[in-house]
Short mmCIF file of C-alpha atoms in Angstrom, two decimals:
data_model
loop_
_atom_site.label_atom_id
_atom_site.label_comp_id
_atom_site.label_asym_id
_atom_site.label_seq_id
_atom_site.Cartn_x
_atom_site.Cartn_y
_atom_site.Cartn_z
CA TRP A 16 -22.94 7.00 13.78
CA GLN A 17 -23.92 3.32 13.73
CA LEU A 18 -22.32 2.98 10.67
CA LEU A 19 -19.44 4.55 10.88
CA LYS A 20 -18.36 3.34 14.17
CA PRO A 21 -17.49 -0.09 13.14
CA ALA A 22 -15.09 1.30 10.41
CA ILE A 23 -13.49 3.69 12.93
CA LEU A 24 -12.84 1.30 15.36
CA GLY A 25 -11.79 -1.51 12.99
CA ALA A 26 -9.20 1.05 11.28
CA ILE A 27 -8.25 2.06 14.93
CA MET A 28 -7.57 -1.63 16.25
CA GLU A 29 -5.95 -3.12 12.84
CA HIS A 30 -3.39 0.08 13.15
CA PHE A 31 -2.90 -0.78 16.81
CA MET A 32 -2.10 -4.48 15.96
CA SER A 33 -0.21 -3.72 13.41
CA SER A 34 2.74 -1.94 15.84
CA ALA A 35 3.09 0.76 13.33
CA PRO A 36 4.20 3.74 14.50
CA VAL A 37 1.50 6.65 15.20
CA LEU A 38 3.74 9.03 12.86
CA ALA A 39 6.52 8.08 10.37
CA LYS A 40 9.37 10.26 9.59
CA ALA A 41 10.29 10.47 5.99
CA GLY A 42 13.76 9.22 5.22
CA PRO A 43 16.66 11.54 4.14
CA ALA A 44 16.93 9.61 0.73
CA ALA A 45 13.39 9.70 0.33
CA GLU A 46 12.19 12.35 -2.78
CA THR A 47 8.89 13.14 -3.27
CA SER A 48 7.46 13.85 -6.53
CA GLN A 49 4.54 15.71 -7.89
CA THR A 50 2.42 13.04 -7.51
CA GLY A 51 2.75 12.71 -4.12
CA GLU A 52 5.49 9.52 -4.91
CA PHE A 53 8.44 8.79 -2.67
CA TYR A 54 11.39 6.64 -3.46
CA ASP A 55 15.10 6.74 -4.09
CA LYS A 56 16.57 7.48 -7.39
CA ALA A 57 18.59 4.53 -7.09
CA ASP A 58 15.43 2.04 -6.74
CA GLU A 59 13.86 3.73 -9.79
CA GLU A 60 13.89 0.52 -11.90
CA LEU A 61 12.10 -1.42 -9.00
CA VAL A 62 9.52 0.99 -8.85
CA ILE A 63 8.67 0.89 -12.77
CA THR A 64 8.32 -2.96 -12.29
CA ILE A 65 6.28 -2.68 -8.76
CA LYS A 66 3.98 0.04 -10.38
CA GLU A 67 3.59 -2.11 -13.73
CA LEU A 68 2.64 -5.41 -11.97
CA LEU A 69 -0.15 -3.18 -9.96
CA ASP A 70 -1.58 -1.69 -13.33
CA THR A 71 -1.48 -5.15 -14.84
CA ARG A 72 -2.37 -7.58 -12.31
CA VAL A 73 -3.64 -5.98 -9.20
CA ARG A 74 -5.85 -2.96 -10.04
CA PRO A 75 -8.09 -4.31 -12.61
CA ALA A 76 -8.89 -7.00 -9.91
CA VAL A 77 -9.59 -4.71 -7.10
CA ALA A 78 -11.48 -2.53 -9.29
CA GLN A 79 -14.24 -5.20 -9.99
CA ASP A 80 -14.92 -5.03 -6.37
CA GLY A 81 -15.09 -1.12 -6.64
CA GLY A 82 -11.70 -0.04 -5.32
CA ASP A 83 -8.44 1.17 -6.62
CA ILE A 84 -4.69 0.88 -5.17
CA THR A 85 -2.46 3.76 -6.01
CA PHE A 86 1.71 3.66 -5.62
CA ARG A 87 2.67 6.10 -3.01
CA GLY A 88 6.34 5.18 -2.20
CA PHE A 89 9.12 2.22 -2.21
CA GLU A 90 11.55 2.85 1.01
CA ASN A 91 14.09 0.18 2.56
CA GLY A 92 12.01 -2.90 0.73
CA THR A 93 8.63 -1.55 1.84
CA VAL A 94 5.96 -0.66 -0.76
CA PHE A 95 3.62 2.01 0.44
CA LEU A 96 0.11 1.96 -1.43
CA HIS A 97 -2.54 4.02 -0.90
CA MET A 98 -6.39 2.07 -1.08
CA LYS A 99 -9.21 4.27 -2.63
CA GLY A 100 -13.13 3.38 -3.18
CA ALA A 101 -14.49 -0.06 -1.77
CA CYS A 102 -10.92 -1.28 -0.48
CA ALA A 103 -10.69 2.05 1.90
CA GLY A 104 -13.29 0.82 4.05
CA CYS A 105 -13.53 -3.27 3.61
CA PRO A 106 -12.58 -5.02 6.38
CA SER A 107 -10.73 -7.75 4.23
CA SER A 108 -8.34 -5.02 2.59
CA THR A 109 -5.52 -6.12 4.87
CA ALA A 110 -5.43 -9.36 3.66
CA THR A 111 -5.61 -8.52 -0.08
CA LEU A 112 -2.70 -6.55 0.73
CA LYS A 113 -0.57 -8.71 3.02
CA HIS A 114 -1.45 -11.81 1.56
CA GLY A 115 -2.35 -11.32 -2.06
CA ILE A 116 -0.41 -8.24 -3.09
CA GLN A 117 2.89 -8.61 -0.80
CA ASN A 118 3.30 -12.42 -2.28
CA LEU A 119 2.68 -10.98 -5.45
CA LEU A 120 5.46 -8.15 -5.56
CA ARG A 121 7.93 -10.38 -3.56
CA HIS A 122 7.44 -13.05 -6.02
CA PHE A 123 8.44 -11.00 -8.95
CA VAL A 124 10.23 -8.17 -7.27
CA PRO A 125 12.71 -10.05 -4.59
CA GLU A 126 13.72 -6.43 -3.18
CA VAL A 127 10.41 -6.13 -2.19
CA GLN A 128 9.81 -7.15 1.77
CA GLN A 129 6.82 -6.09 2.77
CA VAL A 130 3.41 -3.71 2.05
CA GLU A 131 2.11 -1.04 3.66
CA GLN A 132 -1.25 1.05 3.26
CA VAL A 133 -0.76 4.66 3.46
CA SER A 134 -3.61 7.30 3.94
#
């Protein structure tokens, strides 16, 4: 328990500080594919670019630290990513997500406004 408590408390506090809703509703335009991804068909070109950037620039760097990041969806300018492995419990994952990945995606895909972590 002594090992789990700080990680659990950190995750709860991080969510609380983000002011994100406890439960999120999927919009009517969002579609879920067989891979669990959701995005509007009109954004398919953007999603392809986002996935390519993640696969070529983000995932290799994250894999060096024992983690992985996968694309989950794109809706209203927000990219939703799932962090696995060492990234899932890392205290600096929020900084990596917000400062590193978000800035990279904003630079190459101006339609991206923010990046959020989903489980």
